[in-house]
Coordinates of C-alpha atoms in Angstrom, one line a residue:
M1 CA -14.7 49.4 10.9
D2 CA -16.5 46.3 9.5
S3 CA -16.0 43.3 11.6
G4 CA -13.4 40.8 10.2
I5 CA -11.8 43.3 7.7
L6 CA -8.1 43.9 8.2
V7 CA -7.5 47.7 8.2
T8 CA -4.3 49.6 8.5
E9 CA -5.0 53.2 9.5
R10 CA -1.5 54.3 8.4
A11 CA 0.6 51.9 6.3
D12 CA 3.9 53.5 5.4
G13 CA 5.4 52.2 2.2
R14 CA 4.7 51.7 -1.5
T15 CA 1.8 49.9 -2.8
L16 CA 2.6 46.7 -4.8
A17 CA 1.6 48.6 -8.0
Q18 CA 4.1 51.3 -7.2
A19 CA 6.8 48.9 -6.3
V20 CA 6.4 46.9 -9.5
S21 CA 6.2 50.0 -11.7
E22 CA 9.4 51.4 -10.2
G23 CA 11.4 48.2 -9.8
G24 CA 9.8 45.5 -11.8
A25 CA 8.6 42.0 -10.7
L26 CA 9.4 40.8 -7.2
S27 CA 12.0 38.1 -6.6
P28 CA 10.6 34.5 -6.1
N29 CA 11.2 34.7 -2.3
A30 CA 9.6 38.1 -2.0
T31 CA 6.6 36.9 -4.1
H32 CA 6.1 33.9 -1.8
R33 CA 6.3 36.1 1.3
L34 CA 3.8 38.5 -0.1
A35 CA 1.4 35.7 -1.2
L36 CA 1.6 34.1 2.2
A37 CA 1.1 37.4 4.1
V38 CA -1.9 38.4 2.0
L39 CA -3.4 34.9 2.1
T40 CA -3.1 34.8 5.9
A41 CA -5.0 38.1 6.1
L42 CA -7.7 36.7 3.8
A43 CA -8.0 33.5 5.8
S44 CA -8.7 35.6 9.0
V45 CA -11.3 37.7 7.2
H46 CA -13.0 34.7 5.7
R47 CA -13.2 32.9 9.0
T48 CA -15.5 35.7 10.2
G49 CA -17.8 35.2 7.2
G50 CA -16.6 38.4 5.5
H51 CA -14.6 39.1 2.4
H52 CA -12.3 41.9 1.2
G53 CA -13.9 42.8 -2.1
D54 CA -11.2 45.0 -3.5
L55 CA -7.9 43.1 -3.3
G56 CA -5.3 44.1 -5.9
P57 CA -1.9 45.7 -6.3
H58 CA -3.3 49.1 -5.2
T59 CA -4.6 47.8 -1.9
V60 CA -1.4 45.9 -0.8
V61 CA 1.3 48.0 0.8
L62 CA 4.9 46.8 1.1
G63 CA 6.1 48.4 4.3
E64 CA 9.3 48.1 6.2
D65 CA 7.5 46.2 8.9
G66 CA 5.8 43.8 6.5
T67 CA 2.9 43.5 4.1
H68 CA -0.3 45.4 4.8
V69 CA -3.7 44.9 3.2
L70 CA -5.7 48.1 3.1
R71 CA -9.4 48.2 3.8
G72 CA -11.6 46.6 1.2
T73 CA -15.2 47.0 0.0
P74 CA -17.0 44.1 1.8
D75 CA -20.3 45.1 0.3
G76 CA -19.0 44.5 -3.2
E77 CA -19.9 41.6 -5.4
G78 CA -18.1 38.3 -5.7
G79 CA -17.7 37.1 -2.1
Q80 CA -14.9 35.0 -0.8
S81 CA -14.3 33.0 -4.1
A82 CA -13.7 36.3 -5.9
D83 CA -11.1 37.2 -3.2
M84 CA -9.3 34.0 -3.9
F85 CA -9.3 34.8 -7.6
A86 CA -8.0 38.3 -6.9
W87 CA -5.3 36.8 -4.6
A88 CA -4.1 34.5 -7.3
A89 CA -4.0 37.3 -9.8
L90 CA -2.1 39.4 -7.3
A91 CA 0.6 36.7 -6.8
A92 CA 1.0 36.3 -10.6
Y93 CA 1.3 40.1 -11.0
A94 CA 4.0 40.2 -8.3
A95 CA 6.0 37.4 -10.0
T96 CA 5.7 38.7 -13.5
G97 CA 5.3 42.5 -13.1
R98 CA 2.2 42.5 -15.4
D99 CA -1.5 41.7 -15.3
P100 CA -1.7 37.9 -15.8
F101 CA -4.7 38.4 -18.2
G102 CA -3.4 41.5 -20.0
E103 CA -6.3 43.7 -21.2
V104 CA -8.7 40.9 -21.8
D105 CA -11.8 40.4 -19.7
K106 CA -10.6 38.2 -16.9
R107 CA -13.9 36.5 -16.4
R108 CA -13.8 35.2 -20.0
R109 CA -10.2 34.2 -19.9
Y110 CA -9.8 32.0 -16.8
G111 CA -7.2 29.4 -17.4
A112 CA -5.2 31.6 -19.9
A113 CA -3.3 33.5 -17.3
D114 CA 0.4 34.2 -17.6
L115 CA 2.0 32.7 -14.5
G116 CA 5.4 33.7 -15.6
A117 CA 8.1 32.9 -13.0
L118 CA 5.9 31.1 -10.5
H119 CA 7.0 27.6 -9.6
G120 CA 6.1 24.7 -7.4
E121 CA 3.2 24.7 -5.0
L122 CA 2.6 28.4 -5.3
R123 CA 2.2 28.1 -9.1
E124 CA -0.2 25.2 -8.7
L125 CA -2.2 27.0 -6.0
V126 CA -2.5 30.1 -8.1
A127 CA -3.7 28.1 -11.1
D128 CA -6.3 26.4 -8.9
C129 CA -7.5 29.8 -7.5
L130 CA -8.0 31.0 -11.1
A131 CA -10.5 28.3 -11.9
E132 CA -13.4 29.4 -14.0
D133 CA -16.0 27.9 -11.7
P134 CA -15.9 29.7 -8.3
E135 CA -16.9 26.4 -6.6
H136 CA -13.7 24.8 -7.8
R137 CA -11.4 27.4 -6.2
P138 CA -10.0 26.4 -2.8
A139 CA -11.1 28.2 0.3
A140 CA -8.6 30.6 1.9
E141 CA -7.9 28.2 4.8
E142 CA -7.3 25.3 2.4
A143 CA -5.0 27.4 0.3
L144 CA -3.1 28.6 3.3
L145 CA -2.6 25.0 4.4
R146 CA -1.1 24.2 1.0
L147 CA 1.1 27.3 0.9
L148 CA 2.5 26.5 4.4
G149 CA 3.8 23.3 2.9
Q150 CA 1.6 20.9 4.9
S151 CA -0.5 19.3 2.2
G152 CA 1.7 16.3 2.5
A153 CA 1.3 16.3 6.2
L154 CA -2.4 15.7 5.9
E155 CA -1.9 12.1 4.8
T156 CA -5.6 12.1 4.1
A157 CA -8.2 10.7 2.0
L158 CA -7.7 8.4 -0.9
P159 CA -9.6 8.4 -4.2
D160 CA -12.4 5.8 -4.6
T161 CA -10.3 4.3 -7.3
P162 CA -6.5 4.3 -6.5
E163 CA -4.2 5.9 -9.0
P164 CA -0.9 4.3 -10.1
P165 CA 2.0 5.6 -8.1
R166 CA 4.4 7.9 -9.9
R167 CA 7.7 7.3 -8.0
R168 CA 7.0 4.6 -5.4
P169 CA 4.0 2.6 -4.2
R170 CA 1.5 4.4 -2.1
A171 CA -0.9 2.3 -0.1
L172 CA -4.6 3.0 0.0
L173 CA -4.9 3.4 3.7
F174 CA -3.3 6.5 5.2
T175 CA -3.2 8.0 8.6
A176 CA -6.6 9.2 9.7
A177 CA -6.0 12.1 11.9
A178 CA -6.3 13.6 8.6
V179 CA -8.8 14.8 6.2
V180 CA -10.3 14.5 8.5
I181 CA -7.7 16.8 10.4
V182 CA -4.3 16.8 11.2
L183 CA -4.0 20.5 10.9
V184 CA -7.0 22.6 10.8
F185 CA -6.9 26.3 9.9
G186 CA -8.8 29.3 10.9
A187 CA -8.6 32.6 12.7
L188 CA -10.4 31.6 15.8
G189 CA -7.8 31.4 18.6
Y190 CA -7.2 32.1 22.2
L191 CA -4.3 33.4 24.4
L192 CA -4.4 32.2 27.9
T193 CA -2.3 33.6 30.7
P194 CA 0.5 31.0 31.4
R195 CA 1.8 30.0 34.7
T196 CA 5.4 30.8 35.4
V197 CA 7.0 28.0 33.5
S198 CA 9.1 27.8 30.4
A199 CA 9.9 25.5 27.5
Q200 CA 13.4 24.0 27.8
P201 CA 15.1 23.1 24.5
V202 CA 17.4 20.1 24.7
A203 CA 19.7 18.6 22.1
A204 CA 19.5 14.9 21.1
G205 CA 21.6 13.3 23.8
T206 CA 22.9 10.0 25.0
P207 CA 20.7 8.8 27.9
S208 CA 20.8 5.8 30.1
R209 CA 19.2 2.8 28.4
P210 CA 15.5 3.0 28.9
A211 CA 13.5 0.2 30.3
S212 CA 12.1 -1.9 27.5
A213 CA 8.4 -2.5 27.1
T214 CA 7.2 -6.0 28.1
P215 CA 3.8 -6.3 26.4
T216 CA 1.5 -9.0 27.5
K217 CA 0.6 -11.9 25.2
P218 CA -2.2 -10.8 22.9
T219 CA -5.5 -12.4 23.4
A220 CA -6.8 -11.5 19.9
P221 CA -10.4 -10.7 20.9
K222 CA -13.0 -10.3 18.3
P223 CA -15.3 -7.2 18.0
V224 CA -18.1 -7.6 20.6
P225 CA -21.7 -7.0 19.6
V226 CA -23.3 -3.6 20.0
T227 CA -25.1 -3.0 23.3
R228 CA -25.3 0.8 23.5
T229 CA -26.1 3.6 21.0
I230 CA -24.9 7.1 21.6
T231 CA -26.3 10.0 19.7
L232 CA -23.8 12.8 19.2
P233 CA -24.7 16.4 20.0
D234 CA -26.1 18.7 17.3
G235 CA -27.0 15.9 14.9
A236 CA -23.3 15.0 14.3
G237 CA -24.0 11.3 14.1
T238 CA -24.3 8.0 16.0
L239 CA -21.9 5.7 17.9
W240 CA -22.4 2.0 18.6
E241 CA -20.6 0.7 21.6
N242 CA -20.2 -2.2 24.0
A243 CA -18.9 -2.0 27.6
A244 CA -16.3 -4.6 26.6
D245 CA -14.8 -2.4 23.8
K246 CA -11.0 -1.9 24.2
V247 CA -11.2 1.4 22.4
R248 CA -13.8 4.1 22.1
L249 CA -14.2 7.5 20.6
T250 CA -12.9 10.1 23.2
A251 CA -12.9 13.3 21.2
Y252 CA -13.8 14.6 17.7
Y253 CA -13.8 17.6 15.5
I254 CA -16.5 17.9 12.9
G255 CA -17.7 20.3 10.3
K256 CA -21.2 21.8 9.9
D257 CA -23.0 23.3 7.0
G258 CA -23.0 27.1 7.0
S259 CA -20.9 27.5 10.2
D260 CA -17.6 26.8 11.8
S261 CA -16.4 23.4 12.7
V262 CA -16.7 22.4 16.4
A263 CA -14.6 20.3 18.7
Y264 CA -16.0 17.9 21.3
A265 CA -14.7 15.6 24.1
R266 CA -16.3 12.7 25.9
T267 CA -17.7 13.7 29.3
L268 CA -16.1 12.4 32.5
D269 CA -18.9 9.9 33.1
G270 CA -18.5 8.6 29.6
T271 CA -22.1 8.9 28.6
G272 CA -21.9 11.8 26.2
F273 CA -19.9 14.6 24.7
A274 CA -19.4 18.3 25.5
R275 CA -18.2 21.1 23.3
T276 CA -14.5 22.1 23.9
G277 CA -13.8 24.6 21.2
G278 CA -14.0 25.7 17.5
D279 CA -11.7 25.7 14.5
N280 CA -8.1 24.6 15.0
I281 CA -8.8 23.0 18.4
S282 CA -7.8 19.5 19.3
S283 CA -9.0 18.2 22.7
P284 CA -7.4 14.8 23.5
V285 CA -8.4 13.1 26.7
S286 CA -5.9 11.2 28.8
P287 CA -6.2 7.4 29.1
D288 CA -7.1 7.7 32.8
N289 CA -9.9 10.1 31.8
R290 CA -8.6 12.7 34.2
W291 CA -6.9 15.3 31.9
M292 CA -8.1 17.1 28.8
A293 CA -5.5 19.0 26.8
T294 CA -6.7 21.9 24.5
V295 CA -4.3 22.5 21.6
N296 CA -4.6 25.2 18.9
E297 CA -3.0 23.3 16.1
L298 CA -2.4 26.5 14.1
H299 CA -1.7 29.1 16.7
I300 CA 0.5 31.0 14.2
L301 CA -2.6 32.7 12.8
T302 CA -3.6 34.3 16.1
A303 CA -0.7 34.3 18.5
E304 CA 3.1 34.4 18.7
R305 CA 3.4 31.4 21.0
L306 CA 1.6 28.0 21.4
D307 CA 0.1 27.8 24.9
V308 CA -1.4 24.4 25.7
S309 CA -4.3 24.4 28.1
F310 CA -5.0 21.6 30.5
T311 CA -8.1 20.8 32.5
D312 CA -8.3 18.5 35.5
R313 CA -11.7 16.9 34.8
V314 CA -12.0 15.7 38.4
T315 CA -11.3 19.0 40.3
G316 CA -12.0 21.5 37.5
E317 CA -8.6 23.1 37.8
K318 CA -7.2 24.6 34.7
F319 CA -3.7 25.8 33.8
T320 CA -1.6 26.6 30.7
V321 CA 1.9 25.6 29.6
P322 CA 3.8 27.7 27.1
T323 CA 5.7 25.8 24.4
V324 CA 7.1 27.1 21.1
T325 CA 7.0 30.3 19.2
N326 CA 6.6 31.1 15.5
P327 CA 7.8 29.9 13.0
R328 CA 7.5 26.6 15.0
W329 CA 4.2 25.0 16.0
G330 CA 2.9 21.8 17.5
V331 CA 0.5 19.4 16.0
S332 CA -1.0 15.9 16.4
P333 CA -1.1 15.7 20.3
Q334 CA -1.0 12.2 21.9
W335 CA -1.1 11.2 25.5
S336 CA 1.3 8.6 27.0
R337 CA -0.4 5.5 28.3
D338 CA 0.4 6.6 31.9
S339 CA -1.4 9.9 31.3
R340 CA 1.5 11.9 32.6
T341 CA 3.0 13.3 29.4
L342 CA 1.5 14.9 26.2
L343 CA 3.5 14.5 23.0
L344 CA 3.3 16.9 20.1
S345 CA 5.2 16.8 16.8
M346 CA 6.9 20.1 16.2
L347 CA 6.9 21.6 12.7
E348 CA 9.1 24.4 11.4
R349 CA 9.0 26.3 8.1
D350 CA 12.1 26.1 5.9
E351 CA 12.5 29.4 4.1
Q352 CA 14.8 28.1 1.4
V353 CA 12.1 25.8 -0.1
Q354 CA 9.1 27.5 1.5
A355 CA 7.8 24.3 3.1
A356 CA 7.4 22.9 6.6
Y357 CA 9.2 19.9 8.0
V358 CA 9.2 18.0 11.3
R359 CA 11.9 19.7 13.4
G360 CA 11.4 17.6 16.5
F361 CA 8.9 17.0 19.2
I362 CA 7.5 18.6 22.4
L363 CA 6.9 16.7 25.7
I364 CA 4.7 18.4 28.3
D365 CA 4.9 17.0 31.8
V366 CA 1.5 17.6 33.3
E367 CA 2.6 17.2 36.9
R368 CA 5.5 19.6 36.6
R369 CA 3.6 21.8 34.2
R370 CA 6.7 22.1 32.0
A371 CA 7.4 21.7 28.3
T372 CA 10.6 20.2 26.9
V373 CA 11.5 20.9 23.2
V374 CA 13.6 18.2 21.5
E375 CA 15.2 19.0 18.2
T376 CA 15.7 15.8 16.1
A377 CA 16.2 17.1 12.5
N378 CA 19.9 17.6 11.8
A379 CA 21.6 19.3 8.8
E380 CA 21.6 16.1 6.8
D381 CA 17.9 15.7 7.3
V382 CA 17.2 19.2 6.2
A383 CA 19.4 18.8 3.2
M384 CA 17.5 15.6 2.2
F385 CA 14.2 17.4 2.7
R386 CA 15.3 20.3 0.4
K387 CA 16.4 17.9 -2.4
Q388 CA 13.1 16.1 -2.5
E389 CA 10.5 17.0 -5.1
P390 CA 7.7 19.1 -3.6
D391 CA 5.1 16.3 -4.2
Q392 CA 7.4 13.8 -2.4
R393 CA 8.0 15.8 0.8
T394 CA 6.3 14.1 3.6
S395 CA 5.9 14.9 7.3
Y396 CA 6.4 12.0 9.7
Y397 CA 4.7 12.6 13.0
Y398 CA 5.8 11.2 16.3
R399 CA 3.8 8.5 18.2
W400 CA 4.4 6.9 21.6
A401 CA 6.0 3.4 21.3
P402 CA 4.8 0.7 23.7
G403 CA 6.0 1.3 27.2
D404 CA 6.1 5.2 27.1
Q405 CA 9.9 5.1 27.2
L406 CA 10.4 5.6 23.4
I407 CA 8.7 7.4 20.6
A408 CA 8.5 6.4 17.0
S409 CA 8.1 8.0 13.6
G410 CA 8.4 7.1 10.0
Y411 CA 11.4 8.2 8.0
M412 CA 12.7 8.1 4.4
T413 CA 15.7 5.9 3.8
P414 CA 18.6 6.8 1.6
E415 CA 17.2 4.5 -1.0
S416 CA 13.9 6.5 -1.0
G417 CA 12.1 3.8 0.8
E418 CA 10.3 4.3 4.1
G419 CA 10.7 2.7 7.5
I420 CA 10.1 3.3 11.2
R421 CA 12.7 4.8 13.6
Y422 CA 12.6 4.7 17.5
R423 CA 14.1 7.4 19.7
D424 CA 14.4 7.8 23.4
L425 CA 12.9 10.9 25.1
T426 CA 16.1 13.0 24.5
G427 CA 15.8 12.3 20.7
K428 CA 18.6 9.8 20.4
I429 CA 17.9 7.1 17.7
V430 CA 17.9 3.6 19.4
R431 CA 16.4 1.4 16.7
S432 CA 15.5 1.5 13.0
M433 CA 13.4 -0.8 10.8
H434 CA 14.1 0.4 7.3
W435 CA 12.2 -2.3 5.5
V436 CA 8.7 -2.1 7.0
G437 CA 7.3 1.0 5.2
R438 CA 5.5 4.0 6.7
P439 CA 3.6 3.6 10.1
I440 CA 0.0 4.7 9.8
G441 CA -2.9 5.3 12.2
Q442 CA -3.3 7.5 15.3
T443 CA -1.2 4.8 16.9
P444 CA 0.5 2.2 14.6
F445 CA 1.0 -0.3 17.4
S446 CA -1.5 -2.9 18.5
P447 CA -2.8 -2.9 22.1
S448 CA -0.2 -5.5 23.1
G449 CA 2.6 -3.6 21.5
R450 CA 3.6 -6.7 19.6
R451 CA 2.2 -5.7 16.2
L452 CA 2.8 -2.7 13.8
V453 CA 0.8 -1.6 10.8
T454 CA 2.4 0.3 7.9
T455 CA 1.8 1.3 4.3
S456 CA 4.2 1.8 1.4
C457 CA 5.5 -1.6 2.4
A458 CA 5.1 -3.7 -0.8
K459 CA 5.1 -3.4 -4.6
Q460 CA 1.3 -3.8 -4.6
L461 CA -1.2 -1.5 -2.8
T462 CA -1.6 -3.0 0.6
S463 CA -1.1 -2.4 4.4
C464 CA 1.3 -4.6 6.2
I465 CA 1.3 -6.1 9.7
W466 CA 4.7 -6.7 11.3
D467 CA 6.0 -8.4 14.4
V468 CA 7.6 -5.6 16.3
D469 CA 10.3 -7.7 17.9
T470 CA 11.4 -9.8 14.9
G471 CA 10.5 -7.5 12.1
K472 CA 8.8 -10.4 10.3
R473 CA 5.7 -9.6 8.2
L474 CA 2.7 -11.3 9.7
A475 CA -0.1 -10.3 7.3
S476 CA -1.0 -8.1 4.3
V477 CA -4.4 -6.3 4.5
P478 CA -6.1 -5.8 1.2
P479 CA -6.5 -2.2 0.0
S480 CA -9.6 -0.2 0.8
P481 CA -10.5 3.4 -0.1
G482 CA -10.5 5.6 2.9
F483 CA -8.2 6.2 5.9
M484 CA -7.0 4.3 9.0
Y485 CA -7.4 5.3 12.6
G486 CA -5.4 2.4 14.1
W487 CA -6.2 -0.8 16.0
Y488 CA -9.4 -2.0 17.5
D489 CA -7.7 -5.1 19.0
E490 CA -5.0 -7.5 18.0
D491 CA -6.8 -8.8 14.9
N492 CA -9.0 -5.9 13.8
L493 CA -8.2 -2.4 12.6
I494 CA -10.4 0.8 12.6
V495 CA -10.9 2.4 9.2
G496 CA -13.1 5.2 7.9
R497 CA -14.6 6.1 4.5
V498 CA -16.9 8.8 3.2
A499 CA -20.1 7.7 1.5
G500 CA -22.1 10.6 0.2
K501 CA -22.8 12.9 3.1
K502 CA -21.8 10.3 5.7
M503 CA -18.5 9.2 7.2
I504 CA -18.7 5.6 8.2
V505 CA -16.2 4.1 10.7
E506 CA -15.8 0.3 10.9
A507 CA -13.7 -2.5 12.3
I508 CA -12.1 -4.8 9.7
D509 CA -10.1 -8.0 10.2
L510 CA -6.7 -8.5 8.7
K511 CA -8.3 -9.9 5.5
G512 CA -10.1 -6.6 5.0
K513 CA -13.5 -8.0 5.9
V514 CA -15.8 -5.6 7.9
T515 CA -16.5 -7.1 11.3
R516 CA -18.5 -4.3 13.0
K517 CA -19.8 -0.8 12.4
L518 CA -18.6 1.6 15.0
A519 CA -19.8 5.0 14.0
E520 CA -21.6 7.0 11.4
L521 CA -21.1 10.8 11.3
R522 CA -22.0 13.6 8.9
A523 CA -19.5 14.5 6.3
V524 CA -19.5 18.1 5.1
K525 CA -17.9 19.2 1.8
D526 CA -14.8 21.3 2.3
K527 CA -14.9 20.9 6.1
L528 CA -12.2 19.0 7.9
S529 CA -13.0 16.4 10.5
D530 CA -11.1 14.4 13.1
L531 CA -12.0 11.4 15.2
R532 CA -9.9 10.3 18.1
F533 CA -10.2 6.6 19.1
D534 CA -8.2 5.7 22.2
R535 CA -7.6 2.7 24.4
Y536 CA -8.6 3.0 28.0

């Protein structure tokens, strides 16, 4: 068996060609399920550097236990981009019951395919995979990301020149744990043996009133001058730091030409970075520097359950906490300020519209080594999600609010605006600010907890600064192409932008002026990256 090629020694059932010949085109739902199953197999094969080479209706079997992809010819011509073309033609064939190019030479007729009954994201993805130029076809992992319905969750990069919004204003600065990551796909995974603990689902309840946060008065420091330069491992880039910095890079995930992306975390002594994993791995370090969590943000490709690994960086002890099982998964991990609890947003796939939405959140108590699953999306939320146009569906991830007693996330108002909503740790809504727009950044709250940064908050393209207590707008930050990581201090934000083959991270003031360069890292085409800046 060739490494990385998915093989079924005995696959009972009809081939897709036989099924279509006997019964005609598949239903829309069956077509989507088949496209997803085959694309998942391709993504796993491509992650190993291989390719199938002979994907078509005759090599896909529709069995009672699911879809099987028979052994291919990995020595054949075409490579991975040809696999993507073949996958798109396969999906179109399943939906229409006929060759999307008829009897005409496919390689001279790209763009003229009959996409028949295909609709929505699947139709757009199939069309992209049929691009004439192989370099313009999406990679399998990128395609899988889109088909799982998370392209909106990426909240990523913006064009160098902003495009006019079609339905409602979109600001130029978006959340940065994004194209720089958010969800990274691949087939490299792990399955650790868990301790005897269990995830405990709870319904949104009515708790005792939590203690309110009492942030200290902001001192509004300015970015301090650079006093230390850190060279990142493997030529990834350079950091410029000062011992007085209130934030610093604690972990990152970065692409590399010709190989897998790699995850790193800052060492315990703070002087360098050590490798923590490969594709899909996020390694957030707790604010007290003791704990490191290891999260596979797409465990569904390799395991039935998401197991989160924790490392005590002082003693070296390691343990694993089990959380949710497919079709749910956890993303965008964030530590509480007291370093006791890890928060993850929980996604779930809705079969009716074939897209993922935020079902709730997961809280992992490190001391008790226990996960609590909180479901927040009710029937009304799901109905609203289903009614939205595909390009308007957005995933709002959960973030800790100041004081660690509440969590916050964006939400869509009944008027199709955006705001921020606070919940207690049982999921009960305790406050909403419907007029402020969408919170952005790895944390939208300033270090004091008194300020909030949002986007989609005005008729013009801008980011808005709000007083958390009064809800009054304090400032409007001019637009800038790129993405936002959050706050440097009370008067400066951290933003990133791609310039050629470099990703430049800077601090800017609330007038949009660059006040300090923080980092410069390599940017690799078609590779996802993520930088985690944390207060400590």
